Structure formats: structure tokens, C-alpha cells
């Protein structure tokens, strides 16, 4: 099928594999296109995909939380300056 052809092509070069990982992990697009097929053929790869997904998601969550905390600290410093 067309999906099988894309999966075979996606892992033929490092650049293509990087693109697939970016598409799957960062964009969250077409998770099942290749990952499910790979996991079905080799169940141990589930841990690789799961670890990569969790790492990326926690990284993004940490980034958003850091921005929120930084803006809250700036607002607090601004209100302290106004009180004085």
C-alpha cells in the first residue's frame, strides 16, 4: 500500500527518518502511519517511540510553564515597584 511505501522510504535515509520523527513527535501528525506498523513488527520499539514522545511533550510543557512563571515574576516585580 501507499503507507507501506512511505514507511520504507522514510527510513531509507537519516534525513527522512528525522523528518518522520519531527512529523510524528513535534507536529503530532500521522502517528499511526509508520509507528504502529513498526511497533507491530517489533514490539520493543514501542518504548523508543513512547520515550521520544514523552520527552518532547514534557519539554514543550516545561517551556510553556517557564514562560508563565517568568511573566508572573515580572508582574510581581512591577507591582512591588508601584507600591513603593
mmCIF file of C-alpha atoms in Angstrom:
data_model
loop_
_atom_site.group_PDB
_atom_site.id
_atom_site.type_symbol
_atom_site.label_atom_id
_atom_site.label_comp_id
_atom_site.label_asym_id
_atom_site.label_seq_id
_atom_site.Cartn_x
_atom_site.Cartn_y
_atom_site.Cartn_z
ATOM 1 C CA UNK A 1 0.000 0.000 0.000
ATOM 2 C CA UNK A 2 0.961 3.648 -0.168
ATOM 3 C CA UNK A 3 1.570 3.826 3.599
ATOM 4 C CA UNK A 4 3.978 0.878 3.473
ATOM 5 C CA UNK A 5 5.879 2.564 0.654
ATOM 6 C CA UNK A 6 6.154 5.781 2.659
ATOM 7 C CA UNK A 7 7.427 3.893 5.722
ATOM 8 C CA UNK A 8 10.054 2.075 3.683
ATOM 9 C CA UNK A 9 11.148 5.370 2.143
ATOM 10 C CA UNK A 10 11.060 7.207 5.484
ATOM 11 C CA UNK A 11 13.784 5.021 6.948
ATOM 12 C CA UNK A 12 15.942 4.798 3.837
ATOM 13 C CA UNK A 13 17.947 7.936 4.733
ATOM 14 C CA UNK A 14 18.776 9.613 8.035
ATOM 15 C CA UNK A 15 17.229 12.861 6.812
ATOM 16 C CA UNK A 16 13.956 11.116 6.013
ATOM 17 C CA UNK A 17 13.906 9.385 9.403
ATOM 18 C CA UNK A 18 14.495 12.751 11.082
ATOM 19 C CA UNK A 19 11.619 14.233 9.113
ATOM 20 C CA UNK A 20 9.361 11.344 10.160
ATOM 21 C CA UNK A 21 10.312 11.787 13.833
ATOM 22 C CA UNK A 22 9.672 15.539 13.619
ATOM 23 C CA UNK A 23 6.347 14.980 11.874
ATOM 24 C CA UNK A 24 5.285 12.359 14.386
ATOM 25 C CA UNK A 25 6.592 13.778 17.662
ATOM 26 C CA UNK A 26 6.543 17.547 17.306
ATOM 27 C CA UNK A 27 3.687 18.101 14.897
ATOM 28 C CA UNK A 28 1.729 15.058 16.124
ATOM 29 C CA UNK A 29 0.790 14.348 12.538
ATOM 30 C CA UNK A 30 0.128 10.845 11.195
ATOM 31 C CA UNK A 31 1.270 8.999 14.307
ATOM 32 C CA UNK A 32 -0.132 5.716 13.062
ATOM 33 C CA UNK A 33 1.297 5.901 9.554
ATOM 34 C CA UNK A 34 4.614 4.262 10.376
ATOM 35 C CA UNK A 35 4.871 3.960 14.146
ATOM 36 C CA UNK A 36 2.067 1.449 14.502
ATOM 37 C CA UNK A 37 3.414 -0.676 11.664
ATOM 38 C CA UNK A 38 6.902 -0.631 13.177
ATOM 39 C CA UNK A 39 5.594 -1.453 16.654
ATOM 40 C CA UNK A 40 3.570 -4.377 15.267
ATOM 41 C CA UNK A 41 6.650 -5.830 13.591
ATOM 42 C CA UNK A 42 8.955 -5.164 16.555
ATOM 43 C CA UNK A 43 7.086 -4.571 19.830
ATOM 44 C CA UNK A 44 10.237 -3.412 21.653
ATOM 45 C CA UNK A 45 10.246 -0.242 19.543
ATOM 46 C CA UNK A 46 7.153 0.870 21.450
ATOM 47 C CA UNK A 47 9.459 2.016 24.251
ATOM 48 C CA UNK A 48 11.568 4.050 21.823
ATOM 49 C CA UNK A 49 8.537 5.855 20.394
ATOM 50 C CA UNK A 50 6.945 6.299 23.834
ATOM 51 C CA UNK A 51 10.137 7.684 25.373
ATOM 52 C CA UNK A 52 10.651 10.085 22.488
ATOM 53 C CA UNK A 53 7.029 11.274 22.623
ATOM 54 C CA UNK A 54 7.073 11.782 26.390
ATOM 55 C CA UNK A 55 10.398 13.641 26.224
ATOM 56 C CA UNK A 56 9.159 16.044 23.564
ATOM 57 C CA UNK A 57 5.821 16.648 25.287
ATOM 58 C CA UNK A 58 7.447 17.261 28.682
ATOM 59 C CA UNK A 59 9.931 19.602 27.029
ATOM 60 C CA UNK A 60 7.172 21.684 25.478
ATOM 61 C CA UNK A 61 5.201 21.684 28.725
ATOM 62 C CA UNK A 62 8.288 22.817 30.624
ATOM 63 C CA UNK A 63 8.883 25.609 28.110
ATOM 64 C CA UNK A 64 5.318 26.920 28.423
ATOM 65 C CA UNK A 65 5.445 26.717 32.221
ATOM 66 C CA UNK A 66 8.764 28.594 32.305
ATOM 67 C CA UNK A 67 7.248 31.413 30.251
ATOM 68 C CA UNK A 68 4.214 31.625 32.537
ATOM 69 C CA UNK A 69 6.358 31.706 35.689
ATOM 70 C CA UNK A 70 8.686 34.323 34.174
ATOM 71 C CA UNK A 71 5.774 36.603 33.239
ATOM 72 C CA UNK A 72 4.264 36.172 36.713
ATOM 73 C CA UNK A 73 7.594 37.110 38.319
ATOM 74 C CA UNK A 74 7.849 40.203 36.093
ATOM 75 C CA UNK A 75 4.300 41.230 37.044
ATOM 76 C CA UNK A 76 5.080 40.792 40.738
ATOM 77 C CA UNK A 77 8.222 42.910 40.493
ATOM 78 C CA UNK A 78 6.223 45.578 38.649
ATOM 79 C CA UNK A 79 3.559 45.692 41.335
ATOM 80 C CA UNK A 80 6.223 45.920 44.090
ATOM 81 C CA UNK A 81 7.764 48.904 42.322
ATOM 82 C CA UNK A 82 4.360 50.610 42.129
ATOM 83 C CA UNK A 83 3.756 50.093 45.860
ATOM 84 C CA UNK A 84 6.992 51.831 46.790
#
